[in-house]
Amino acid sequence: MKRETADDMRGNSMSNDASAFIKEYCAKTGRDPARLLDVAREVQARFGCVSPQSITAISREMKLPRADVEGVVTFYAFLSTAPKGRYVIRLCNDVVDMMKGARDVGETFSRELGIKFGRTTADGLFSLEWTPCIGMSDQAPAALINETVFTHLDGDKARRIVGELRRGSTLEGMVDTFGDGNNAHPLVRSMVMNNIRMRGPVIFSDFQPGSALKKALSLSPAEVIRDIKTSRLRGRGGAGFPTGMKWDFTRQAEGAEKYVLCNADEGEPGTFKDRVILTECPHLFLEGMTIAGYAIGARKGIIYLRGEYAYLRAFLEKTIQDRRDSGLLGRGICGKADFEFDIRVQMGAGAYVCGEETSLISSCEGSRGDPKNRPPFPAQKGFLGRPTVVNNVETFACAARILDQGPGWFANMGSNGSPGTKLLSVSGDCRRPGVYEVPFG
């Protein structure tokens, strides 16, 4: 595919390839306005930018106001109206990465490329940018190059990366040592390490896919919510709202169509525990989402996966398909003819604010990730204006384990006010950075 050039940007023309691709991809999405971010991401990936001419074409094909399309493209950090290099180096500049030497690594990249941060090389091969936390603080300094993660960087590695890419090496070929667990999976093939330092009984113990779901389906939806309430599970995303209460509010809300949204956009600096669940325990949190769907009467679920974790997308989508093939998603789940639930992955595009639930919902709808005033709460009016449960990855994983092992088992761990276990992301000035599962409270 032809990448947009500066001349294309200044003129009124657009390559035939870009025009044809936009028309084809918009048709593939059914011209659904909620898929606008997907369209913009694909155009960016294919052509190096979403040029003004591409914005006009998307607007025409999606039958959306041009201002809405431009608003989305200019909101997300991973989208650009100006051409980017073939390789976009995004070096993390959060506090841990800086402490571990990111500034020196950045100076090396800048010197080797002959450009300052925020610029693109004259040959169009490289763009160099700083980016906020990419969820790799336990293996800093780290960078994203397109969708490939490079960890434990130093000056020598930076020079080698630039040299090999100039000589025609591929990003995939440059990752010759894989991390542990599913980081070495054929659909992941990443150098990222899990760094699980302490395993506990809730998240990091063995799990048989379908075991929790079958127990949930032997109960009524009201009984499932009762068990979540009895466990006293609180949301693991920060606010600590009682999960059973949130599910109950959503179930009781008016509306025939309801949704389950999984917040996999952990953007807080130094946070990476959900990344490890996504990698090593995908069935656990997917099962939790499915149980939530049964409990509230939803048929559709969405995983909002942060753009920084795009390297996990194919693996997660394969896991979702495996669950469909095993009768754990789709129609007639586990032989229950009247229960239908499916899940899709919605990619983010580099917006920290989308970790907030109303911003996340806006982004899933194909809009700018602008937060909304509450009330109404998502349980009343969420995705597409319908009642919606929004929980994070860890919360859904806990919910599945509760249905598998029982609410009393979960409630007997941790403290009276905060039962269960909690994952901690530990990094910075420490000997053993990584993820620790500890009793909560």
Short mmCIF file of C-alpha atoms in Angstrom, two decimals:
data_model
loop_
_atom_site.label_atom_id
_atom_site.label_comp_id
_atom_site.label_asym_id
_atom_site.label_seq_id
_atom_site.Cartn_x
_atom_site.Cartn_y
_atom_site.Cartn_z
CA MET A 1 0.00 0.00 0.00
CA LYS A 2 1.18 3.52 -0.80
CA ARG A 3 1.83 5.68 2.26
CA GLU A 4 0.53 9.26 2.22
CA THR A 5 3.23 11.81 1.44
CA ALA A 6 3.70 15.45 2.34
CA ASP A 7 2.67 16.34 -1.21
CA ASP A 8 -0.57 14.40 -0.75
CA MET A 9 -1.15 16.34 2.44
CA ARG A 10 -0.72 19.73 0.77
CA GLY A 11 -2.76 18.88 -2.28
CA ASN A 12 -6.30 17.71 -2.76
CA SER A 13 -5.40 14.27 -4.06
CA MET A 14 -5.39 10.95 -2.28
CA SER A 15 -3.81 7.76 -3.54
CA ASN A 16 -6.10 5.29 -5.25
CA ASP A 17 -4.92 2.64 -2.79
CA ALA A 18 -6.01 4.74 0.19
CA SER A 19 -9.36 5.59 -1.36
CA ALA A 20 -10.09 1.96 -2.20
CA PHE A 21 -8.96 0.72 1.19
CA ILE A 22 -11.14 3.21 3.08
CA LYS A 23 -14.19 2.28 1.02
CA GLU A 24 -13.56 -1.44 1.52
CA TYR A 25 -12.83 -1.25 5.24
CA CYS A 26 -15.79 1.00 6.02
CA ALA A 27 -18.02 -1.48 4.20
CA LYS A 28 -16.46 -4.30 6.23
CA THR A 29 -17.50 -2.58 9.47
CA GLY A 30 -21.04 -2.11 8.17
CA ARG A 31 -20.37 1.63 8.32
CA ASP A 32 -21.14 1.39 12.01
CA PRO A 33 -20.26 4.74 13.67
CA ALA A 34 -19.06 2.82 16.74
CA ARG A 35 -16.28 1.35 14.57
CA LEU A 36 -14.85 4.75 13.57
CA LEU A 37 -11.78 4.33 15.76
CA ASP A 38 -11.11 0.94 14.15
CA VAL A 39 -11.27 2.52 10.71
CA ALA A 40 -8.91 5.34 11.71
CA ARG A 41 -6.44 2.88 13.27
CA GLU A 42 -6.37 0.75 10.13
CA VAL A 43 -5.83 3.75 7.86
CA GLN A 44 -3.01 4.97 10.14
CA ALA A 45 -1.36 1.54 10.09
CA ARG A 46 -1.60 1.16 6.31
CA PHE A 47 -0.65 4.64 5.17
CA GLY A 48 1.33 6.22 7.99
CA CYS A 49 -1.29 8.86 8.79
CA VAL A 50 -4.96 9.73 8.51
CA SER A 51 -4.54 12.64 6.12
CA PRO A 52 -7.12 15.41 5.67
CA GLN A 53 -8.12 13.73 2.42
CA SER A 54 -8.54 10.41 4.23
CA ILE A 55 -10.66 12.11 6.88
CA THR A 56 -12.94 13.43 4.15
CA ALA A 57 -13.19 9.97 2.57
CA ILE A 58 -13.97 8.30 5.90
CA SER A 59 -16.61 10.95 6.60
CA ARG A 60 -18.24 10.27 3.26
CA GLU A 61 -18.15 6.47 3.57
CA MET A 62 -19.31 6.37 7.21
CA LYS A 63 -21.92 9.11 6.63
CA LEU A 64 -20.56 11.07 9.58
CA PRO A 65 -19.85 14.80 9.91
CA ARG A 66 -16.27 15.50 8.89
CA ALA A 67 -15.73 17.35 12.16
CA ASP A 68 -16.54 14.17 14.10
CA VAL A 69 -13.97 12.16 12.17
CA GLU A 70 -11.32 14.85 12.52
CA GLY A 71 -12.12 15.12 16.22
CA VAL A 72 -11.37 11.43 16.72
CA VAL A 73 -8.18 11.47 14.66
CA THR A 74 -6.77 14.49 16.51
CA PHE A 75 -7.74 13.17 19.97
CA TYR A 76 -5.70 9.96 20.09
CA ALA A 77 -1.90 10.02 20.40
CA PHE A 78 -1.40 7.01 18.12
CA LEU A 79 -3.24 8.71 15.23
CA SER A 80 -1.86 11.56 13.16
CA THR A 81 -2.97 13.77 10.29
CA ALA A 82 0.68 14.24 9.26
CA PRO A 83 2.78 11.40 7.82
CA LYS A 84 4.74 9.34 10.36
CA GLY A 85 7.80 7.26 9.68
CA ARG A 86 7.59 3.61 8.72
CA TYR A 87 8.91 2.90 12.21
CA VAL A 88 7.49 5.03 15.01
CA ILE A 89 9.74 4.75 18.07
CA ARG A 90 7.76 5.64 21.20
CA LEU A 91 10.12 5.73 24.17
CA CYS A 92 8.43 5.64 27.56
CA ASN A 93 9.10 8.66 29.77
CA ASP A 94 7.28 7.74 32.96
CA VAL A 95 9.07 8.24 36.28
CA VAL A 96 10.38 4.66 36.53
CA ASP A 97 11.74 4.62 32.98
CA MET A 98 13.46 7.96 33.55
CA MET A 99 14.98 6.67 36.77
CA LYS A 100 16.24 3.60 34.88
CA GLY A 101 17.96 5.64 32.16
CA ALA A 102 15.35 6.49 29.53
CA ARG A 103 16.79 9.97 29.05
CA ASP A 104 20.18 8.55 28.01
CA VAL A 105 18.48 6.02 25.73
CA GLY A 106 16.49 8.86 24.18
CA GLU A 107 19.64 10.86 23.52
CA THR A 108 21.15 7.85 21.76
CA PHE A 109 18.09 7.37 19.56
CA SER A 110 18.07 11.08 18.72
CA ARG A 111 21.78 11.09 17.86
CA GLU A 112 21.62 7.91 15.76
CA LEU A 113 18.58 9.13 13.84
CA GLY A 114 19.75 12.70 13.50
CA ILE A 115 16.41 14.12 14.65
CA LYS A 116 14.86 15.56 17.78
CA PHE A 117 11.88 14.04 19.55
CA GLY A 118 8.64 14.80 17.75
CA ARG A 119 10.32 14.70 14.32
CA THR A 120 10.55 12.29 11.38
CA THR A 121 13.70 11.48 9.41
CA ALA A 122 13.99 12.98 5.94
CA ASP A 123 13.80 9.54 4.33
CA GLY A 124 10.49 8.84 6.07
CA LEU A 125 11.87 5.75 7.79
CA PHE A 126 11.72 6.79 11.46
CA SER A 127 9.65 8.97 13.77
CA LEU A 128 10.81 9.52 17.35
CA GLU A 129 8.42 10.31 20.20
CA TRP A 130 8.14 10.27 23.97
CA THR A 131 5.10 8.43 25.30
CA PRO A 132 3.56 7.98 28.77
CA CYS A 133 3.63 4.66 30.64
CA ILE A 134 3.31 1.67 28.31
CA GLY A 135 2.82 -0.87 31.11
CA MET A 136 6.43 -2.09 31.21
CA SER A 137 7.77 -0.37 34.33
CA ASP A 138 9.05 -3.69 35.68
CA GLN A 139 11.43 -3.94 32.70
CA ALA A 140 12.33 -0.31 32.05
CA PRO A 141 13.53 1.51 30.05
CA ALA A 142 11.08 0.31 27.42
CA ALA A 143 9.77 1.47 24.07
CA LEU A 144 7.11 0.64 21.53
CA ILE A 145 8.26 0.51 17.93
CA ASN A 146 5.01 0.34 16.00
CA GLU A 147 3.35 -2.48 17.98
CA THR A 148 6.53 -4.30 19.05
CA VAL A 149 7.76 -3.88 22.62
CA PHE A 150 11.47 -3.50 23.41
CA THR A 151 12.48 -3.76 27.06
CA HIS A 152 15.58 -3.19 29.22
CA LEU A 153 16.94 -0.68 26.71
CA ASP A 154 20.33 0.98 26.88
CA GLY A 155 22.48 2.96 24.47
CA ASP A 156 23.97 -0.10 22.78
CA LYS A 157 20.53 -1.64 22.19
CA ALA A 158 19.21 1.65 20.80
CA ARG A 159 22.09 1.83 18.32
CA ARG A 160 21.58 -1.79 17.30
CA ILE A 161 17.84 -1.28 16.77
CA VAL A 162 18.38 1.70 14.48
CA GLY A 163 21.17 -0.03 12.58
CA GLU A 164 19.27 -3.24 11.98
CA LEU A 165 16.11 -1.48 10.83
CA ARG A 166 18.15 0.63 8.42
CA ARG A 167 19.65 -2.57 7.02
CA GLY A 168 16.19 -3.94 6.34
CA SER A 169 15.58 -6.18 9.35
CA THR A 170 11.98 -6.67 10.42
CA LEU A 171 10.73 -5.83 13.89
CA GLU A 172 9.54 -9.41 14.33
CA GLY A 173 12.94 -10.76 13.33
CA MET A 174 14.71 -8.55 15.85
CA VAL A 175 12.87 -10.21 18.76
CA ASP A 176 14.95 -13.38 18.99
CA THR A 177 14.49 -14.06 22.71
CA PHE A 178 10.99 -14.44 24.08
CA GLY A 179 9.61 -13.82 27.53
CA ASP A 180 8.16 -16.46 29.82
CA GLY A 181 4.76 -18.15 29.59
CA ASN A 182 2.47 -17.02 26.80
CA ASN A 183 4.85 -14.24 25.83
CA ALA A 184 6.47 -16.99 23.75
CA HIS A 185 3.14 -18.03 22.20
CA PRO A 186 3.28 -18.02 18.36
CA LEU A 187 0.69 -15.23 18.27
CA VAL A 188 2.58 -13.08 20.80
CA ARG A 189 6.34 -13.68 20.34
CA SER A 190 7.33 -10.86 22.67
CA MET A 191 10.41 -10.22 24.79
CA VAL A 192 8.14 -9.04 27.62
CA MET A 193 8.53 -10.93 30.90
CA ASN A 194 5.60 -11.65 33.23
CA ASN A 195 7.72 -11.24 36.36
CA ILE A 196 5.17 -12.99 38.59
CA ARG A 197 6.94 -12.77 41.95
CA MET A 198 4.20 -14.07 44.26
CA ARG A 199 1.32 -16.32 43.26
CA GLY A 200 -1.94 -16.44 45.18
CA PRO A 201 -5.07 -18.60 45.07
CA VAL A 202 -7.40 -16.24 43.20
CA ILE A 203 -5.59 -15.10 40.06
CA PHE A 204 -2.51 -17.25 39.64
CA SER A 205 -3.74 -20.73 40.57
CA ASP A 206 -4.85 -23.37 38.07
CA PHE A 207 -8.16 -22.82 36.32
CA GLN A 208 -10.19 -25.14 34.11
CA PRO A 209 -12.00 -23.14 31.42
CA GLY A 210 -15.75 -23.57 31.77
CA SER A 211 -15.73 -24.74 35.39
CA ALA A 212 -16.95 -21.45 36.87
CA LEU A 213 -19.36 -20.82 34.01
CA LYS A 214 -21.08 -24.19 34.38
CA LYS A 215 -21.60 -23.53 38.08
CA ALA A 216 -22.97 -20.07 37.32
CA LEU A 217 -25.41 -21.47 34.76
CA SER A 218 -26.72 -23.93 37.34
CA LEU A 219 -27.93 -20.88 39.26
CA SER A 220 -30.39 -18.17 38.34
CA PRO A 221 -28.98 -14.76 37.37
CA ALA A 222 -30.23 -13.40 40.68
CA GLU A 223 -28.40 -16.17 42.54
CA VAL A 224 -25.16 -15.38 40.69
CA ILE A 225 -25.43 -11.75 41.79
CA ARG A 226 -26.22 -12.95 45.31
CA ASP A 227 -22.96 -14.93 45.37
CA ILE A 228 -20.95 -11.95 44.11
CA LYS A 229 -22.53 -9.80 46.81
CA THR A 230 -21.88 -12.44 49.48
CA SER A 231 -18.20 -12.58 48.48
CA ARG A 232 -18.01 -8.80 49.09
CA LEU A 233 -15.89 -8.39 45.96
CA ARG A 234 -15.00 -4.77 45.32
CA GLY A 235 -13.90 -3.45 41.96
CA ARG A 236 -10.15 -3.75 41.47
CA GLY A 237 -9.89 -0.64 39.29
CA GLY A 238 -9.43 1.93 42.03
CA ALA A 239 -12.82 3.13 43.30
CA GLY A 240 -13.59 -0.15 45.06
CA PHE A 241 -17.32 -0.09 44.32
CA PRO A 242 -19.11 -3.33 45.34
CA THR A 243 -19.22 -5.48 42.21
CA GLY A 244 -22.42 -7.33 43.08
CA MET A 245 -24.23 -4.05 43.63
CA LYS A 246 -23.06 -2.73 40.25
CA TRP A 247 -24.24 -5.89 38.50
CA ASP A 248 -27.58 -5.76 40.33
CA PHE A 249 -28.17 -2.13 39.35
CA THR A 250 -27.48 -3.02 35.72
CA ARG A 251 -29.72 -6.07 35.76
CA GLN A 252 -32.61 -4.05 37.19
CA ALA A 253 -32.14 -1.13 34.79
CA GLU A 254 -34.73 -0.72 32.05
CA GLY A 255 -33.67 -1.83 28.60
CA ALA A 256 -33.78 -5.05 26.63
CA GLU A 257 -30.20 -4.69 25.39
CA LYS A 258 -27.32 -4.55 27.88
CA TYR A 259 -23.55 -4.74 27.63
CA VAL A 260 -20.48 -5.93 29.52
CA LEU A 261 -17.31 -3.87 29.06
CA CYS A 262 -13.89 -4.96 30.28
CA ASN A 263 -11.52 -2.10 31.00
CA ALA A 264 -8.12 -3.35 29.81
CA ASP A 265 -6.72 0.17 29.53
CA GLU A 266 -4.52 0.30 32.61
CA GLY A 267 -2.70 3.57 32.06
CA GLU A 268 -1.71 4.64 35.57
CA PRO A 269 2.08 5.11 35.66
CA GLY A 270 3.77 2.03 37.05
CA THR A 271 0.75 -0.25 36.59
CA PHE A 272 1.09 -3.50 34.65
CA LYS A 273 -0.74 -6.24 36.57
CA ASP A 274 -3.63 -6.49 34.09
CA ARG A 275 -1.08 -7.04 31.32
CA VAL A 276 -0.02 -10.23 33.08
CA ILE A 277 -3.61 -11.45 33.50
CA LEU A 278 -4.28 -10.79 29.82
CA THR A 279 -1.19 -12.82 28.95
CA GLU A 280 -1.37 -15.72 31.39
CA CYS A 281 -5.00 -15.95 32.56
CA PRO A 282 -7.17 -14.99 29.57
CA HIS A 283 -9.75 -17.72 30.16
CA LEU A 284 -10.26 -16.58 33.75
CA PHE A 285 -11.26 -12.99 32.99
CA LEU A 286 -13.16 -13.96 29.81
CA GLU A 287 -15.16 -16.40 31.92
CA GLY A 288 -15.85 -13.61 34.40
CA MET A 289 -17.17 -11.42 31.59
CA THR A 290 -19.43 -14.23 30.39
CA ILE A 291 -20.77 -14.80 33.90
CA ALA A 292 -21.49 -11.07 34.16
CA GLY A 293 -23.35 -11.26 30.86
CA TYR A 294 -25.53 -14.07 32.21
CA ALA A 295 -26.13 -12.25 35.48
CA ILE A 296 -27.25 -8.94 33.97
CA GLY A 297 -28.97 -10.26 30.83
CA ALA A 298 -26.41 -9.07 28.27
CA ARG A 299 -25.59 -10.76 24.98
CA LYS A 300 -22.47 -8.80 24.02
CA GLY A 301 -19.19 -7.97 25.70
CA ILE A 302 -16.31 -5.72 24.67
CA ILE A 303 -12.69 -5.78 25.82
CA TYR A 304 -11.24 -2.28 25.54
CA LEU A 305 -7.57 -3.11 25.01
CA ARG A 306 -5.13 -0.24 25.32
CA GLY A 307 -3.17 0.51 22.17
CA GLU A 308 0.09 -0.16 24.01
CA TYR A 309 -0.98 -3.82 24.40
CA ALA A 310 -1.78 -4.34 20.71
CA TYR A 311 0.83 -7.12 20.62
CA LEU A 312 -1.64 -9.23 22.65
CA ARG A 313 -4.62 -8.69 20.36
CA ALA A 314 -4.23 -11.71 18.07
CA PHE A 315 -3.63 -13.98 21.06
CA LEU A 316 -6.75 -12.73 22.84
CA GLU A 317 -8.87 -13.03 19.71
CA LYS A 318 -7.64 -16.61 19.24
CA THR A 319 -8.55 -17.38 22.86
CA ILE A 320 -12.01 -15.92 22.28
CA GLN A 321 -12.41 -18.10 19.18
CA ASP A 322 -11.24 -21.16 21.12
CA ARG A 323 -13.97 -20.48 23.67
CA ARG A 324 -16.55 -20.22 20.89
CA ASP A 325 -15.36 -23.53 19.48
CA SER A 326 -15.64 -25.09 22.96
CA GLY A 327 -19.18 -23.86 23.51
CA LEU A 328 -18.13 -21.29 26.12
CA LEU A 329 -19.14 -18.31 23.96
CA GLY A 330 -21.77 -17.79 21.29
CA ARG A 331 -25.21 -19.38 21.24
CA GLY A 332 -26.35 -22.09 23.60
CA ILE A 333 -23.38 -21.70 25.94
CA CYS A 334 -22.66 -24.91 27.87
CA GLY A 335 -25.84 -26.39 26.40
CA LYS A 336 -28.08 -23.69 27.85
CA ALA A 337 -30.24 -22.93 24.82
CA ASP A 338 -31.50 -19.56 26.03
CA PHE A 339 -28.09 -18.08 26.86
CA GLU A 340 -26.16 -16.26 24.15
CA PHE A 341 -23.08 -14.12 24.76
CA ASP A 342 -20.10 -13.11 22.66
CA ILE A 343 -17.04 -10.89 23.09
CA ARG A 344 -15.02 -8.70 20.75
CA VAL A 345 -11.83 -6.69 21.21
CA GLN A 346 -11.93 -2.91 20.79
CA MET A 347 -8.50 -1.35 20.43
CA GLY A 348 -7.59 1.97 22.03
CA ALA A 349 -5.15 4.39 20.45
CA GLY A 350 -3.02 5.96 23.15
CA ALA A 351 -5.33 8.04 25.36
CA TYR A 352 -4.68 7.92 29.10
CA VAL A 353 -8.11 9.32 29.95
CA CYS A 354 -9.84 6.29 28.41
CA GLY A 355 -9.07 4.34 31.56
CA GLU A 356 -11.96 6.30 33.11
CA GLU A 357 -15.17 4.36 32.49
CA THR A 358 -17.25 7.05 30.76
CA SER A 359 -14.29 7.99 28.55
CA LEU A 360 -13.81 4.32 27.74
CA ILE A 361 -17.46 4.05 26.74
CA SER A 362 -17.15 7.11 24.49
CA SER A 363 -14.12 5.54 22.82
CA CYS A 364 -15.94 2.22 22.31
CA GLU A 365 -18.69 4.20 20.59
CA GLY A 366 -16.15 5.49 18.07
CA SER A 367 -15.93 8.97 19.57
CA ARG A 368 -13.31 11.06 21.30
CA GLY A 369 -12.60 9.65 24.74
CA ASP A 370 -14.23 12.55 26.54
CA PRO A 371 -15.53 11.82 30.06
CA LYS A 372 -19.21 12.35 30.83
CA ASN A 373 -20.95 13.74 33.88
CA ARG A 374 -22.54 11.21 36.24
CA PRO A 375 -25.42 10.53 36.85
CA PRO A 376 -26.62 8.83 34.80
CA PHE A 377 -24.18 6.05 35.61
CA PRO A 378 -23.17 3.40 33.06
CA ALA A 379 -25.42 0.90 34.86
CA GLN A 380 -28.32 3.09 33.75
CA LYS A 381 -27.04 4.59 30.51
CA GLY A 382 -23.73 3.31 29.20
CA PHE A 383 -22.56 1.96 25.84
CA LEU A 384 -24.89 3.22 23.07
CA GLY A 385 -27.15 4.55 25.82
CA ARG A 386 -27.85 1.05 27.16
CA PRO A 387 -27.29 -0.31 30.70
CA THR A 388 -23.65 -1.39 30.92
CA VAL A 389 -21.39 -3.11 33.43
CA VAL A 390 -17.83 -1.80 33.33
CA ASN A 391 -15.21 -3.68 35.36
CA ASN A 392 -11.49 -4.12 34.90
CA VAL A 393 -9.59 -7.28 34.01
CA GLU A 394 -8.73 -8.23 37.58
CA THR A 395 -12.33 -7.79 38.79
CA PHE A 396 -13.72 -10.14 36.14
CA ALA A 397 -11.00 -12.68 36.97
CA CYS A 398 -12.02 -12.54 40.64
CA ALA A 399 -15.69 -12.96 39.74
CA ALA A 400 -14.97 -16.17 37.83
CA ARG A 401 -12.98 -17.59 40.72
CA ILE A 402 -15.80 -16.75 43.16
CA LEU A 403 -18.32 -18.74 41.12
CA ASP A 404 -15.81 -21.58 40.81
CA GLN A 405 -14.78 -21.80 44.47
CA GLY A 406 -17.70 -20.18 46.26
CA PRO A 407 -18.26 -16.76 47.84
CA GLY A 408 -17.29 -17.92 51.33
CA TRP A 409 -13.92 -19.15 50.11
CA PHE A 410 -13.18 -15.72 48.67
CA ALA A 411 -14.59 -13.75 51.61
CA ASN A 412 -12.38 -15.63 54.08
CA MET A 413 -9.24 -14.14 52.51
CA GLY A 414 -7.98 -10.62 53.03
CA SER A 415 -9.67 -8.32 55.54
CA ASN A 416 -13.27 -7.76 56.56
CA GLY A 417 -13.54 -4.60 54.49
CA SER A 418 -11.50 -5.85 51.54
CA PRO A 419 -11.75 -9.62 51.04
CA GLY A 420 -9.88 -11.69 48.50
CA THR A 421 -6.43 -11.02 47.09
CA LYS A 422 -5.00 -8.03 45.25
CA LEU A 423 -2.39 -7.82 42.53
CA LEU A 424 0.34 -5.27 43.15
CA SER A 425 2.56 -3.83 40.41
CA VAL A 426 5.97 -3.26 41.99
CA SER A 427 8.72 -1.37 40.17
CA GLY A 428 11.30 1.35 40.62
CA ASP A 429 14.02 1.26 43.26
CA CYS A 430 13.58 -2.39 44.25
CA ARG A 431 15.35 -5.71 43.78
CA ARG A 432 12.45 -7.79 42.47
CA PRO A 433 10.11 -5.73 40.28
CA GLY A 434 7.02 -7.53 39.11
CA VAL A 435 3.52 -8.63 40.08
CA TYR A 436 2.66 -9.84 43.57
CA GLU A 437 -0.66 -11.46 44.53
CA VAL A 438 -1.22 -10.75 48.22
CA PRO A 439 -4.15 -10.87 50.67
CA PHE A 440 -6.17 -7.68 50.29
CA GLY A 441 -6.52 -5.16 53.10
#
